[in-house]
PDB file of C-alpha atoms and ligand atoms in Angstrom:
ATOM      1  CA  UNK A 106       0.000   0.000   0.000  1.00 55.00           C
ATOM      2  CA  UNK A 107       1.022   3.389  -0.756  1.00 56.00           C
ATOM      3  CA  UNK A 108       0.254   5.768   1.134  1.00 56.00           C
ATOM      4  CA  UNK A 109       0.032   9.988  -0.849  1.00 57.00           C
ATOM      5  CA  UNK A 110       0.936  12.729   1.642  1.00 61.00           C
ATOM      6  CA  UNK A 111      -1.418  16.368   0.669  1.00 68.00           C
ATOM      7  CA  UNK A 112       1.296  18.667  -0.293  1.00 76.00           C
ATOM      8  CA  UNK A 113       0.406  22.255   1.377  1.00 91.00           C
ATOM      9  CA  UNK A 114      -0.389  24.967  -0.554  1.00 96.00           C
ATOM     10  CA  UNK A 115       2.053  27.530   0.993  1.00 96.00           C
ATOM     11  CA  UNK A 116       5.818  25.710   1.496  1.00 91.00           C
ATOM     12  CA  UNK A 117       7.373  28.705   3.269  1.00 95.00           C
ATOM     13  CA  UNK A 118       7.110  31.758   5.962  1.00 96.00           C
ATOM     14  CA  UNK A 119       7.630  33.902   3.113  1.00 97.00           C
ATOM     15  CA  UNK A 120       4.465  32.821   0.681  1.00 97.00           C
ATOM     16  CA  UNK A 121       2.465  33.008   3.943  1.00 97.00           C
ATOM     17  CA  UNK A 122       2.929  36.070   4.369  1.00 97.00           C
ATOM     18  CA  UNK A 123       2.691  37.115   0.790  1.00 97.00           C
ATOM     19  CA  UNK A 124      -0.813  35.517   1.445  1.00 98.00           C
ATOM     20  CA  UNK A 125      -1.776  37.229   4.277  1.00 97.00           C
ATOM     21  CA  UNK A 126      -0.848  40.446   2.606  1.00 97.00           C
ATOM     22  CA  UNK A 127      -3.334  39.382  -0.719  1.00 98.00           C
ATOM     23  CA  UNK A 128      -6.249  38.193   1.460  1.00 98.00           C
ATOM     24  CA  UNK A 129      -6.315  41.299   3.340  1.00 98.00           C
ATOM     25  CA  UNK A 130      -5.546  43.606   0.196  1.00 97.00           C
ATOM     26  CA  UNK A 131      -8.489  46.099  -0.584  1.00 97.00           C
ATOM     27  CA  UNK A 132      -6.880  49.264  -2.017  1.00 96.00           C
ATOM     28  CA  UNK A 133      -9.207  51.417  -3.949  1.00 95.00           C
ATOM     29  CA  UNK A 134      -7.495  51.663  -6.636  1.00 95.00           C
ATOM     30  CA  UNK A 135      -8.082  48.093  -7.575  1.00 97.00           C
ATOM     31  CA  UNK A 136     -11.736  47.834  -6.052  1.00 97.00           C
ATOM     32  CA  UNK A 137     -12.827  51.062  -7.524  1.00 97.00           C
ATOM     33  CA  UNK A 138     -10.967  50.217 -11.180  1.00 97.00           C
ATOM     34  CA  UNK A 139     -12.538  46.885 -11.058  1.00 97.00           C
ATOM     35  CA  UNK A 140     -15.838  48.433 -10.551  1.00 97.00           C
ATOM     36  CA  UNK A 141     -15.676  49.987 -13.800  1.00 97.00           C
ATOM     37  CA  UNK A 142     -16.813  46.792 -15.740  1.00 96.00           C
ATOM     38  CA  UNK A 143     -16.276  44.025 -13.294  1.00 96.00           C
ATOM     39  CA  UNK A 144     -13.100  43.060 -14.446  1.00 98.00           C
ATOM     40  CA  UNK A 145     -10.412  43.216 -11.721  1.00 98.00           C
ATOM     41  CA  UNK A 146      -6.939  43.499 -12.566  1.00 98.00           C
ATOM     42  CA  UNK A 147      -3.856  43.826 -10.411  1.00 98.00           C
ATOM     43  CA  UNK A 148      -1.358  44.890 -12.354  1.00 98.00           C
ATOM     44  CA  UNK A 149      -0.188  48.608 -13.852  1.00 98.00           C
ATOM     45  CA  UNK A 150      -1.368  50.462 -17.277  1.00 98.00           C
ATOM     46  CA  UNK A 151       0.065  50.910 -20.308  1.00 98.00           C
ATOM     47  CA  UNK A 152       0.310  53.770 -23.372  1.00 98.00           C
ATOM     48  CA  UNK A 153      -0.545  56.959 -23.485  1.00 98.00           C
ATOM     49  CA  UNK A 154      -3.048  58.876 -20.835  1.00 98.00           C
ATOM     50  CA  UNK A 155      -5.717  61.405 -21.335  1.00 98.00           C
ATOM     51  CA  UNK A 156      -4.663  64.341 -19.645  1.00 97.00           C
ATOM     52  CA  UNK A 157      -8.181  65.996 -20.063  1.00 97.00           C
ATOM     53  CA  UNK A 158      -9.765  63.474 -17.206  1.00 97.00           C
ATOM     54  CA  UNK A 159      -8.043  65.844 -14.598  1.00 95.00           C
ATOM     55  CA  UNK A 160      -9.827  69.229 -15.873  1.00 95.00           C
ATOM     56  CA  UNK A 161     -13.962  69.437 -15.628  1.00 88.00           C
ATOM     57  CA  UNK A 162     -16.175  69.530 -13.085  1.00 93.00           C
ATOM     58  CA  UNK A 163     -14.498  68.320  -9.424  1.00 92.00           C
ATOM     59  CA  UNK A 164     -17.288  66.463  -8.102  1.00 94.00           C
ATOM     60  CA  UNK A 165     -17.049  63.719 -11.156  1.00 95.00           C
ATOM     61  CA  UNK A 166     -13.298  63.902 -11.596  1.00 95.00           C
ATOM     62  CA  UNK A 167     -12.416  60.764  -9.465  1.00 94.00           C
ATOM     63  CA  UNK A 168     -14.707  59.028 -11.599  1.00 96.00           C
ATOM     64  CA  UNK A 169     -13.265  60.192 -15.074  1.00 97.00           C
ATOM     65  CA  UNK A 170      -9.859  59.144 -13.638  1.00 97.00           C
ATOM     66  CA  UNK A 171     -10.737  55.756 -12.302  1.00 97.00           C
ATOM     67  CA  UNK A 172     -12.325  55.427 -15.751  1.00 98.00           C
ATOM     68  CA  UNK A 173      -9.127  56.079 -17.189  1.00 98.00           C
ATOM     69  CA  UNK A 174      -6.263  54.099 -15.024  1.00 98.00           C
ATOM     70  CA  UNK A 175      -8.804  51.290 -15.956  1.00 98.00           C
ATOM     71  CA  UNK A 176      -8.632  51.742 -19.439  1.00 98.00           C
ATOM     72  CA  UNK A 177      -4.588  51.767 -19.104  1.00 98.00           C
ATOM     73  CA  UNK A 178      -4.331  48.318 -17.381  1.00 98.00           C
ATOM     74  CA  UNK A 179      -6.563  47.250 -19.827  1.00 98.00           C
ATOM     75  CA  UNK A 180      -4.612  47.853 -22.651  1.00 98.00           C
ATOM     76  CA  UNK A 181      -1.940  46.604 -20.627  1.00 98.00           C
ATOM     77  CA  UNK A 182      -3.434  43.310 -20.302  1.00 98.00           C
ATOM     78  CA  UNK A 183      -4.791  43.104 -23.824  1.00 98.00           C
ATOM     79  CA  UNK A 184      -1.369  43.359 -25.365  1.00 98.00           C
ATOM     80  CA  UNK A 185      -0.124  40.278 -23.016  1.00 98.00           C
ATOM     81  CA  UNK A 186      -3.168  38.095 -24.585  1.00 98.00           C
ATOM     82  CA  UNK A 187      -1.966  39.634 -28.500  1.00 98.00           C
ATOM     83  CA  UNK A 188       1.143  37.458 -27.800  1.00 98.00           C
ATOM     84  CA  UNK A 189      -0.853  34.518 -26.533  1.00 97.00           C
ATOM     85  CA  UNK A 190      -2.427  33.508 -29.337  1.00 83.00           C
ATOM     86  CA  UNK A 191      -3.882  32.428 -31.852  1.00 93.00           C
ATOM     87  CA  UNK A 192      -6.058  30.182 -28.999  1.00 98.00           C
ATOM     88  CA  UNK A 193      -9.393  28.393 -29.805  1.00 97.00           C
ATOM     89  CA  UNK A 194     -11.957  27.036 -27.610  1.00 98.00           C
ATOM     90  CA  UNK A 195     -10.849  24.125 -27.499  1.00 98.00           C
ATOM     91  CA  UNK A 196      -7.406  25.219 -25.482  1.00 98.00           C
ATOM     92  CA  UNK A 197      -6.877  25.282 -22.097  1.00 98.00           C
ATOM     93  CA  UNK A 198      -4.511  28.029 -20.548  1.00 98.00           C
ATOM     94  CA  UNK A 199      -3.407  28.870 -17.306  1.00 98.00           C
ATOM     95  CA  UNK A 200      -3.299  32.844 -15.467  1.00 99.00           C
ATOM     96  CA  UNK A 201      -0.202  31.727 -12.650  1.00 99.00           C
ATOM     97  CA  UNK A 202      -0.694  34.476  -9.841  1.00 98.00           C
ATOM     98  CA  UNK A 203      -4.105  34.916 -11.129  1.00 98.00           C
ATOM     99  CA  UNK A 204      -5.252  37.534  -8.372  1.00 98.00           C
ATOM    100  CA  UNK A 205      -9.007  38.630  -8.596  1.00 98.00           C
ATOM    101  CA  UNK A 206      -9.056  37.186 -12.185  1.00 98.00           C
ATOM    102  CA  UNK A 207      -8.836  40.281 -14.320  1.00 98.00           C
ATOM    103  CA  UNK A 208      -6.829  38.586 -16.983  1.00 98.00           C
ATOM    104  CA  UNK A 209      -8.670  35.307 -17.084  1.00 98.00           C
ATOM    105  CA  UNK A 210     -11.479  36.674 -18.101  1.00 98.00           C
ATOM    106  CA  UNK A 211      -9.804  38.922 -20.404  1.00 98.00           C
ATOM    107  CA  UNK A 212      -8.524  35.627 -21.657  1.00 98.00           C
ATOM    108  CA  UNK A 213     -11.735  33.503 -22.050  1.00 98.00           C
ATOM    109  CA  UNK A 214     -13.910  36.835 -23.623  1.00 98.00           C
ATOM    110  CA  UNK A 215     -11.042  37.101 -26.114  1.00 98.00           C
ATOM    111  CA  UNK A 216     -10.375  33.393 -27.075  1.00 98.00           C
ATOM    112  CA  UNK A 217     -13.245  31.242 -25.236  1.00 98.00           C
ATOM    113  CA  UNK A 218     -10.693  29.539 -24.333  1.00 98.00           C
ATOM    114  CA  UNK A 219     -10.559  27.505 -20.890  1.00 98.00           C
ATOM    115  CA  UNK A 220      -8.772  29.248 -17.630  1.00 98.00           C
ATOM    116  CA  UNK A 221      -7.261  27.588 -14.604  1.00 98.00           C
ATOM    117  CA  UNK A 222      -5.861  30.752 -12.839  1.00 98.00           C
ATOM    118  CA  UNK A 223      -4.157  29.855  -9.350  1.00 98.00           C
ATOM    119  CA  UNK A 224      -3.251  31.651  -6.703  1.00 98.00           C
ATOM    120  CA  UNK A 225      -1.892  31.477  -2.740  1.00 98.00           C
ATOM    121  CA  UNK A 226      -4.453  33.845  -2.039  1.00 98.00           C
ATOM    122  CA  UNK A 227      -7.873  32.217  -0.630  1.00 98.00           C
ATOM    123  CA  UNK A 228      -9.429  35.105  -0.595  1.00 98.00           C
ATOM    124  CA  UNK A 229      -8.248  35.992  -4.053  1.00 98.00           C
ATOM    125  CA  UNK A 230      -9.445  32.981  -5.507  1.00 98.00           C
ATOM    126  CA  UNK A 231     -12.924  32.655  -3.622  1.00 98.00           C
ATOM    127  CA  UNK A 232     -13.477  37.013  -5.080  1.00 98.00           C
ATOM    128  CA  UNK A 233     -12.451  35.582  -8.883  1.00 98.00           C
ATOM    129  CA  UNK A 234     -14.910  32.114  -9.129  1.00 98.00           C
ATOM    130  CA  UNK A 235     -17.402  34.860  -7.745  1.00 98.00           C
ATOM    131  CA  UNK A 236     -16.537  37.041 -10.515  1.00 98.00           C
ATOM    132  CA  UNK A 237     -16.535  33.954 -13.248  1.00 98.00           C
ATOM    133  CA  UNK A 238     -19.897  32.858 -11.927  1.00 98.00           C
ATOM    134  CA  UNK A 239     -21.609  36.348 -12.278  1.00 97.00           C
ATOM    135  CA  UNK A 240     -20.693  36.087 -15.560  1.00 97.00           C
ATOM    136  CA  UNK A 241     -21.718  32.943 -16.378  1.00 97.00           C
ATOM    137  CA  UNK A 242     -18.476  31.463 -17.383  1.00 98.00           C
ATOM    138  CA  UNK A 243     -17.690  29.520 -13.898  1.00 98.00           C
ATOM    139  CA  UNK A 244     -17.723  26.348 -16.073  1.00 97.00           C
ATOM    140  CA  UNK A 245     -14.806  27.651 -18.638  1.00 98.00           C
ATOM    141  CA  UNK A 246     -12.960  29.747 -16.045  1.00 98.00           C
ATOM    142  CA  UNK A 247     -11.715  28.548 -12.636  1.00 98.00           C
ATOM    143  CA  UNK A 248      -9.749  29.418  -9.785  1.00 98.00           C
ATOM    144  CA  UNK A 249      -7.940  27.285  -7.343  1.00 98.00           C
ATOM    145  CA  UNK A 250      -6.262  28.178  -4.182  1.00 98.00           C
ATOM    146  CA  UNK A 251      -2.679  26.536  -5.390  1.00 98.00           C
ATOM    147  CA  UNK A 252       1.115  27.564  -5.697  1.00 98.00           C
ATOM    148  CA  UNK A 253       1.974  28.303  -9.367  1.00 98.00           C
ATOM    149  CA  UNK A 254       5.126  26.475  -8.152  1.00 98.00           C
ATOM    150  CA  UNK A 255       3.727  22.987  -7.739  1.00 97.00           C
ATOM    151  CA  UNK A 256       0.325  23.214  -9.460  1.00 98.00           C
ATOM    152  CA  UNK A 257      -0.431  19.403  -9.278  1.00 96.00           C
ATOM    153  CA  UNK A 258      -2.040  19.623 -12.655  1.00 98.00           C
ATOM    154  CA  UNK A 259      -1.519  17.645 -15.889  1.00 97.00           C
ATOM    155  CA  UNK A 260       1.876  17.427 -17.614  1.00 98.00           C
ATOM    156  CA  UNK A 261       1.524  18.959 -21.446  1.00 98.00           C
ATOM    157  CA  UNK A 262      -2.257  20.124 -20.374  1.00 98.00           C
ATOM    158  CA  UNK A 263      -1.607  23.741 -21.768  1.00 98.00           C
ATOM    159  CA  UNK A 264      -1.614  25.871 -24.814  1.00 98.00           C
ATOM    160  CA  UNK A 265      -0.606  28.488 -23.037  1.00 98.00           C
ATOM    161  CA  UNK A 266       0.475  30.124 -19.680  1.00 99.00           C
ATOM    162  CA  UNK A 267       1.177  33.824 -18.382  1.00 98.00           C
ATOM    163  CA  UNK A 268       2.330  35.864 -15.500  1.00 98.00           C
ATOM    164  CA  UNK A 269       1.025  39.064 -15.472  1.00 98.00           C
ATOM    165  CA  UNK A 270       3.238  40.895 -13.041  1.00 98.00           C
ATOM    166  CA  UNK A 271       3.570  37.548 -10.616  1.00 98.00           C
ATOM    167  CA  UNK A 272       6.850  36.567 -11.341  1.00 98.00           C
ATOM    168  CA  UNK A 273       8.542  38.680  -8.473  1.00 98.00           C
ATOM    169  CA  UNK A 274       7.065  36.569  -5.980  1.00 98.00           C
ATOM    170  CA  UNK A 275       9.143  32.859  -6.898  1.00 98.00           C
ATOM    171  CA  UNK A 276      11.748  31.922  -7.929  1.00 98.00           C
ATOM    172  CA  UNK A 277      12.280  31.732 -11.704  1.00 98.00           C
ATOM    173  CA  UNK A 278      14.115  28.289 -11.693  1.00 98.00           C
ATOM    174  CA  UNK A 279      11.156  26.601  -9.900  1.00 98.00           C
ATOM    175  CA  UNK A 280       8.523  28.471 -11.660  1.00 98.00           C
ATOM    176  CA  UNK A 281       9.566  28.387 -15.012  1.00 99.00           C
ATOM    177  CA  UNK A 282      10.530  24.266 -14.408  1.00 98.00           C
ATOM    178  CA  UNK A 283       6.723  24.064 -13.580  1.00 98.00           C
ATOM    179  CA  UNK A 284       5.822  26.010 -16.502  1.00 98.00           C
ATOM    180  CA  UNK A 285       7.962  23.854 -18.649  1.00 98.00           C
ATOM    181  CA  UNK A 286       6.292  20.839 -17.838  1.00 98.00           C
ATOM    182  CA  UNK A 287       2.933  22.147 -17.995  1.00 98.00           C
ATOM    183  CA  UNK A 288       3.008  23.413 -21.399  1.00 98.00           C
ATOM    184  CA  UNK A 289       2.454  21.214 -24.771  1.00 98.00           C
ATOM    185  CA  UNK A 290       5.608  21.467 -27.104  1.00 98.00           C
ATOM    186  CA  UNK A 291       4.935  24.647 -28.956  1.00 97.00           C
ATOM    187  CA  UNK A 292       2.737  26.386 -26.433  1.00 98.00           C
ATOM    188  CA  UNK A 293       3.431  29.968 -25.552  1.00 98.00           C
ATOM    189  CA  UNK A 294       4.553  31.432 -22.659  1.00 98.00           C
ATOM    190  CA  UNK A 295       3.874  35.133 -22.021  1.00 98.00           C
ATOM    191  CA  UNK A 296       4.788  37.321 -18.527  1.00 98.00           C
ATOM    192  CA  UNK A 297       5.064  40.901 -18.022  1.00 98.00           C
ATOM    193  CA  UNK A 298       7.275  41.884 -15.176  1.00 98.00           C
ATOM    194  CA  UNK A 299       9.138  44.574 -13.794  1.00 98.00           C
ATOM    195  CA  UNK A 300      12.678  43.608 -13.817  1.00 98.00           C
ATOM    196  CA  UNK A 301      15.586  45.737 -12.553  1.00 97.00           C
ATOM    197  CA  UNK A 302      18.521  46.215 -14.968  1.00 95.00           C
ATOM    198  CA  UNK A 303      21.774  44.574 -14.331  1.00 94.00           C
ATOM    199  CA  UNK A 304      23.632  46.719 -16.758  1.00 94.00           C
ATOM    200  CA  UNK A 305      22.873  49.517 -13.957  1.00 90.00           C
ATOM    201  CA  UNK A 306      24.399  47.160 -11.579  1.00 90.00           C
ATOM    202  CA  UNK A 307      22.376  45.930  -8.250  1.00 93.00           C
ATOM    203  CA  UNK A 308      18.979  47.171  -7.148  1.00 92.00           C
ATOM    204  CA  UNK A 309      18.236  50.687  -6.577  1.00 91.00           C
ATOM    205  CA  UNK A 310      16.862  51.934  -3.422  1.00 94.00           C
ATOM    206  CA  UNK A 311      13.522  52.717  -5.335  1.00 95.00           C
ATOM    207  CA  UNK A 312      13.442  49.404  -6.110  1.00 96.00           C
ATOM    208  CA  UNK A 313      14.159  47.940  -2.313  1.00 96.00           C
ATOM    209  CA  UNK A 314      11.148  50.161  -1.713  1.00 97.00           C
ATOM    210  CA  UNK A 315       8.884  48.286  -4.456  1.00 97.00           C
ATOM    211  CA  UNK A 316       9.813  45.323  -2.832  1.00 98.00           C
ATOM    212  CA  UNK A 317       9.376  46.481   0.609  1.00 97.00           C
ATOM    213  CA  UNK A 318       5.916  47.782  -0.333  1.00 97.00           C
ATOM    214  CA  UNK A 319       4.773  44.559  -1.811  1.00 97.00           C
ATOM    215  CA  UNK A 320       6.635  42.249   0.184  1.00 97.00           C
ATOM    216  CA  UNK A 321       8.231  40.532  -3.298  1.00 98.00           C
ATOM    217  CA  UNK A 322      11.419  40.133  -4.539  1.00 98.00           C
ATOM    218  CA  UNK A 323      12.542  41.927  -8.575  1.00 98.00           C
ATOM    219  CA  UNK A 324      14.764  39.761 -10.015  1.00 98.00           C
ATOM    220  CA  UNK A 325      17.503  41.166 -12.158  1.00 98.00           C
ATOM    221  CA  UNK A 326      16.637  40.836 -16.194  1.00 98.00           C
ATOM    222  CA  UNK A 327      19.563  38.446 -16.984  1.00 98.00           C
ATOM    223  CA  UNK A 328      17.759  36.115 -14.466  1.00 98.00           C
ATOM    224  CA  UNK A 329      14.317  35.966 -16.883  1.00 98.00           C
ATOM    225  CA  UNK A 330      16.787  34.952 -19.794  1.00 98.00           C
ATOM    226  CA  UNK A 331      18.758  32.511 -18.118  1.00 98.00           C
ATOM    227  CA  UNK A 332      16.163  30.385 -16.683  1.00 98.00           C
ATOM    228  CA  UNK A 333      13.852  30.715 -19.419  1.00 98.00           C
ATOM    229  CA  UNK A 334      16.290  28.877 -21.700  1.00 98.00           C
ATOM    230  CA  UNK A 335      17.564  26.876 -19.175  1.00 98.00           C
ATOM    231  CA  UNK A 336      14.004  25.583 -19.487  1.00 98.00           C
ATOM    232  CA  UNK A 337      13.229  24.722 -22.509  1.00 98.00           C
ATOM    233  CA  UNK A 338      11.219  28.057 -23.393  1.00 98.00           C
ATOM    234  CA  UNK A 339      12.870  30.058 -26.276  1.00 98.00           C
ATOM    235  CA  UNK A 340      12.395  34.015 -25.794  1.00 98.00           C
ATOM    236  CA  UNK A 341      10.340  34.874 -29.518  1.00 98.00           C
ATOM    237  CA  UNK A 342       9.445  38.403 -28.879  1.00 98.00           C
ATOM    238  CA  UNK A 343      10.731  41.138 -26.150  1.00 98.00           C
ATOM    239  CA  UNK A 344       9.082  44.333 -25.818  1.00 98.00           C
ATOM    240  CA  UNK A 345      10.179  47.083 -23.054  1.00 98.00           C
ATOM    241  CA  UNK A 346       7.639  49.098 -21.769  1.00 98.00           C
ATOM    242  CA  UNK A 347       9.344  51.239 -19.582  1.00 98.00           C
ATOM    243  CA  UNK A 348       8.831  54.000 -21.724  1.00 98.00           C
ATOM    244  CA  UNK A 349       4.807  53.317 -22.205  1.00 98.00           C
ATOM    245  CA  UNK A 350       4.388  52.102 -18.271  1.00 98.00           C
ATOM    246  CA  UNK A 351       5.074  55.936 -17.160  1.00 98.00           C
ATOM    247  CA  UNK A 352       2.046  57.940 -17.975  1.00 98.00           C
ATOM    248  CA  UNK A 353      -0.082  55.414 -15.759  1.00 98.00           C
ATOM    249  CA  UNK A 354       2.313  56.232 -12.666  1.00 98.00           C
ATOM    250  CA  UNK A 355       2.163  60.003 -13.518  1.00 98.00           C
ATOM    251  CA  UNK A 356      -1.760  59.749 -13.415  1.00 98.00           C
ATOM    252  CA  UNK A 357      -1.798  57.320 -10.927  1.00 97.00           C
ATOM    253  CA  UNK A 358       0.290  59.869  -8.661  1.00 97.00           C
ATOM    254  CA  UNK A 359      -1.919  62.898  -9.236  1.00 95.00           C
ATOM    255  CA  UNK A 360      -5.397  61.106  -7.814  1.00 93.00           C
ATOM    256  CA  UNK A 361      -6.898  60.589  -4.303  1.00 92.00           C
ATOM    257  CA  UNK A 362      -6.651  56.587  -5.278  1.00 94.00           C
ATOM    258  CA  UNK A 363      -2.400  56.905  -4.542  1.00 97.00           C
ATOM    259  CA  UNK A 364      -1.006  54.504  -2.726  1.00 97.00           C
ATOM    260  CA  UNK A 365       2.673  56.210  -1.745  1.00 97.00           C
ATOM    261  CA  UNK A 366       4.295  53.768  -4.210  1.00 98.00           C
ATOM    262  CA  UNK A 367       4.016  55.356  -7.445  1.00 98.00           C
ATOM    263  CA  UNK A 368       7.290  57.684  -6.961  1.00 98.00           C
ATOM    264  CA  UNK A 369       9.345  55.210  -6.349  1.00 97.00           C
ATOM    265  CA  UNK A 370       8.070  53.779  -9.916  1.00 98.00           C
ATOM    266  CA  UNK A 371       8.527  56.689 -11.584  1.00 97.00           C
ATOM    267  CA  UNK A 372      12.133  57.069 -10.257  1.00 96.00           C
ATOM    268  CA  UNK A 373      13.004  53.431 -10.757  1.00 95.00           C
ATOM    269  CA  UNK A 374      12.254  53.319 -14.445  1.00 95.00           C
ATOM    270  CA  UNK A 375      13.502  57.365 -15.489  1.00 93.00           C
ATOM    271  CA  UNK A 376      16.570  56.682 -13.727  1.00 91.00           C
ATOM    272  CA  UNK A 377      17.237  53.823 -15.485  1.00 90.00           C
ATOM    273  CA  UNK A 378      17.900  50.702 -12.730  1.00 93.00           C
ATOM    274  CA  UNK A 379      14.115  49.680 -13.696  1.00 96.00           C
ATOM    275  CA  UNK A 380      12.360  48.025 -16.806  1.00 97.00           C
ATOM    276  CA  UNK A 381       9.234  46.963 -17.850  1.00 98.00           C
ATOM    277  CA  UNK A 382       9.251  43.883 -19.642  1.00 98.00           C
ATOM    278  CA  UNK A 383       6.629  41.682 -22.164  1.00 98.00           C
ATOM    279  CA  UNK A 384       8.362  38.185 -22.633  1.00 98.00           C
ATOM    280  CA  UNK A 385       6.762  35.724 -24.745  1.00 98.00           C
ATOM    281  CA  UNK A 386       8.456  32.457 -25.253  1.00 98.00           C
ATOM    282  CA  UNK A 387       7.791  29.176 -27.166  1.00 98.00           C
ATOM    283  CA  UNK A 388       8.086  25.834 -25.352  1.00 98.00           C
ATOM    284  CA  UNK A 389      10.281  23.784 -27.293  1.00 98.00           C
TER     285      UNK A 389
HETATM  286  C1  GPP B 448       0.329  45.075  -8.913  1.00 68.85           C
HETATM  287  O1  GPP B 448      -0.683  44.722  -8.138  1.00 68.85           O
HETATM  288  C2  GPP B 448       1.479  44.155  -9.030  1.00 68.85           C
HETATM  289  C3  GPP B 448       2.288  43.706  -8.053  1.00 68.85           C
HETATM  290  C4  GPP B 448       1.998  43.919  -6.631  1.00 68.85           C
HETATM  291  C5  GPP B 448       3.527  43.019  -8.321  1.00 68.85           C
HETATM  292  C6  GPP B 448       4.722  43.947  -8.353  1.00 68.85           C
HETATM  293  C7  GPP B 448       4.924  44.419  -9.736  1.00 68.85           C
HETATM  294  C8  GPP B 448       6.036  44.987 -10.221  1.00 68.85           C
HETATM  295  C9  GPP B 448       6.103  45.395 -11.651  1.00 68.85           C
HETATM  296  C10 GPP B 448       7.201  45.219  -9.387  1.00 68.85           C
HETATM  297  P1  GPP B 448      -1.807  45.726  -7.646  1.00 68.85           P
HETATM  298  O2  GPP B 448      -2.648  46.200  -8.777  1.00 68.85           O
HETATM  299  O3  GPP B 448      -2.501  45.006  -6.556  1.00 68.85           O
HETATM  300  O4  GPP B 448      -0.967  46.952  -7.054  1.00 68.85           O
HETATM  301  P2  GPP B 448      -1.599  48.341  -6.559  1.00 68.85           P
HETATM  302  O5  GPP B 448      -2.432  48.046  -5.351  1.00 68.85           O
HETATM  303  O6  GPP B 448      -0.398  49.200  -6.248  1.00 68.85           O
HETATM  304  O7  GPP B 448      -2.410  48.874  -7.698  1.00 68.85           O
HETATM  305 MG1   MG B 449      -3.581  47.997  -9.051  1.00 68.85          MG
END
């Protein structure tokens, strides 16, 4: 007789308290965003803003620039899913860090493709099925309360996988070795990440703050390439963003929905130590 031992979901002090810090999260500026059309994302906006939310009549301002930081991380993850494809229904992708599920859908409207998004986060996942099963999509999009580290699901089961903005919180050899073996030779692999610049040399203090502030850990860029090829996914396209993430921050920084993080952004990517990556890469 063998006997199976339940691995637990969160294998260290520090993913427990990345947890706690996820199932306690309610920030405005990701409640009030998500508001906008029900789709909840938690990660930054990209391209250029419109200035003109921030003149007009004071008592709907707020509004127009919720409105607006929305549209931003929309765009933001809509250009992640234009290197996912081309996906059919009949794929099945997984959303690793998958938060309150902003992408997944994004995904599935897109594609009608099947989601598994995961994430260490009970809370996280319990607010995304919610969302799923308002929209009547609960069936094609799920969540599960598991570490994108050790998923436990089938080897080869995916077309495709991302990380939007979830990297920072593993460690790339592990995660990308999971990733490996979940995806079908010649699926895609897509993240978008902040990443500090090892041609600057270590960290900058604006980035110790970033990771201070959201209790994760930037890996250099050199790391992304390394263990990406180490395995078995082959970089096909690399787009910075630094230049396109700014105008979000600059908004961002100018509204009542601040957070006290969104100098140290700006700093971190004009001065140079920080960059804003899109990585797709093709299982081979
Ligand atoms: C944004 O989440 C993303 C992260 C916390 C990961 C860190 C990303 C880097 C590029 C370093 P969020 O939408 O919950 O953040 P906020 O509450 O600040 O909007
Ligand atoms: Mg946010």
């Amino acid at each position: 007789m063998t006997t199976t031992y339940e691995q637990p979901v969160l294998s260290s002090m520090y993913q427990r308290s990345v947890a706690d810090y996820w199932n306690a999260e309610k920030n405005p500026v990701n409640l009030r965003l998500g508001e906008v059309d029900g789709i909840y994302h938690h990660h930054y906006g990209i391209g250029e803003a419109d200035w003109s939310v921030l003149d007009g009549p004071e008592s709907t301002r707020e509004e127009r620039v919720v409105a607006e930081l929305h549209r931003l991380e929309c765009a933001q993850a809509d250009l992640l899913m234009s290197r996912l494809g081309p996906l059919g229904p009949d794929d099945r992708v997984l959303d690793a860090g998958s938060g309150r599920g902003g992408s997944s859908i994004v995904a599935n409207l897109r594609f009608g493709c099947q989601v598994d998004g995961v994430s260490i986060s009970e809370s996280q996942v319990a607010f995304a099925n919610e969302q799923a099963r308002r929209r009547g999509v609960g069936e094609r999009v799920r969540f599960h309360f598991r570490n994108m580290l050790d998923t436990g699901f089938p080897s080869g089961g995916y077309q495709a996988i991302w990380n939007n903005e979830s990297t920072m919180y593993v460690e790339l050899s592990l995660l990308f070795a999971e990733h490996s073996r979940l995806l079908a030779r010649g699926g895609r692999y897509v993240c978008i990440t902040g990443c500090y610049n090892d041609a600057y040399g270590l960290p900058s203090r604006a980035i110790s703050q970033i990771n201070a502030h959201y209790i994760c850990d930037i890996h250099p860029r050199s790391t992304y390439f390394r263990e990406l090829s180490a395995n078995r996914l082959v970089p096909v396209d690399v787009v910075d963003l630094t230049a396109a993430a700014i105008p979000y921050w600059e908004l961002r920084a100018k509204t009542s929905l601040a957070t006290g993080i969104e100098q140290a952004f700006l700093d971190a990517y004009s001065n140079g130590s920080f960059q804003y990556l899109l990585i797709a890469a093709d299982r081979v």
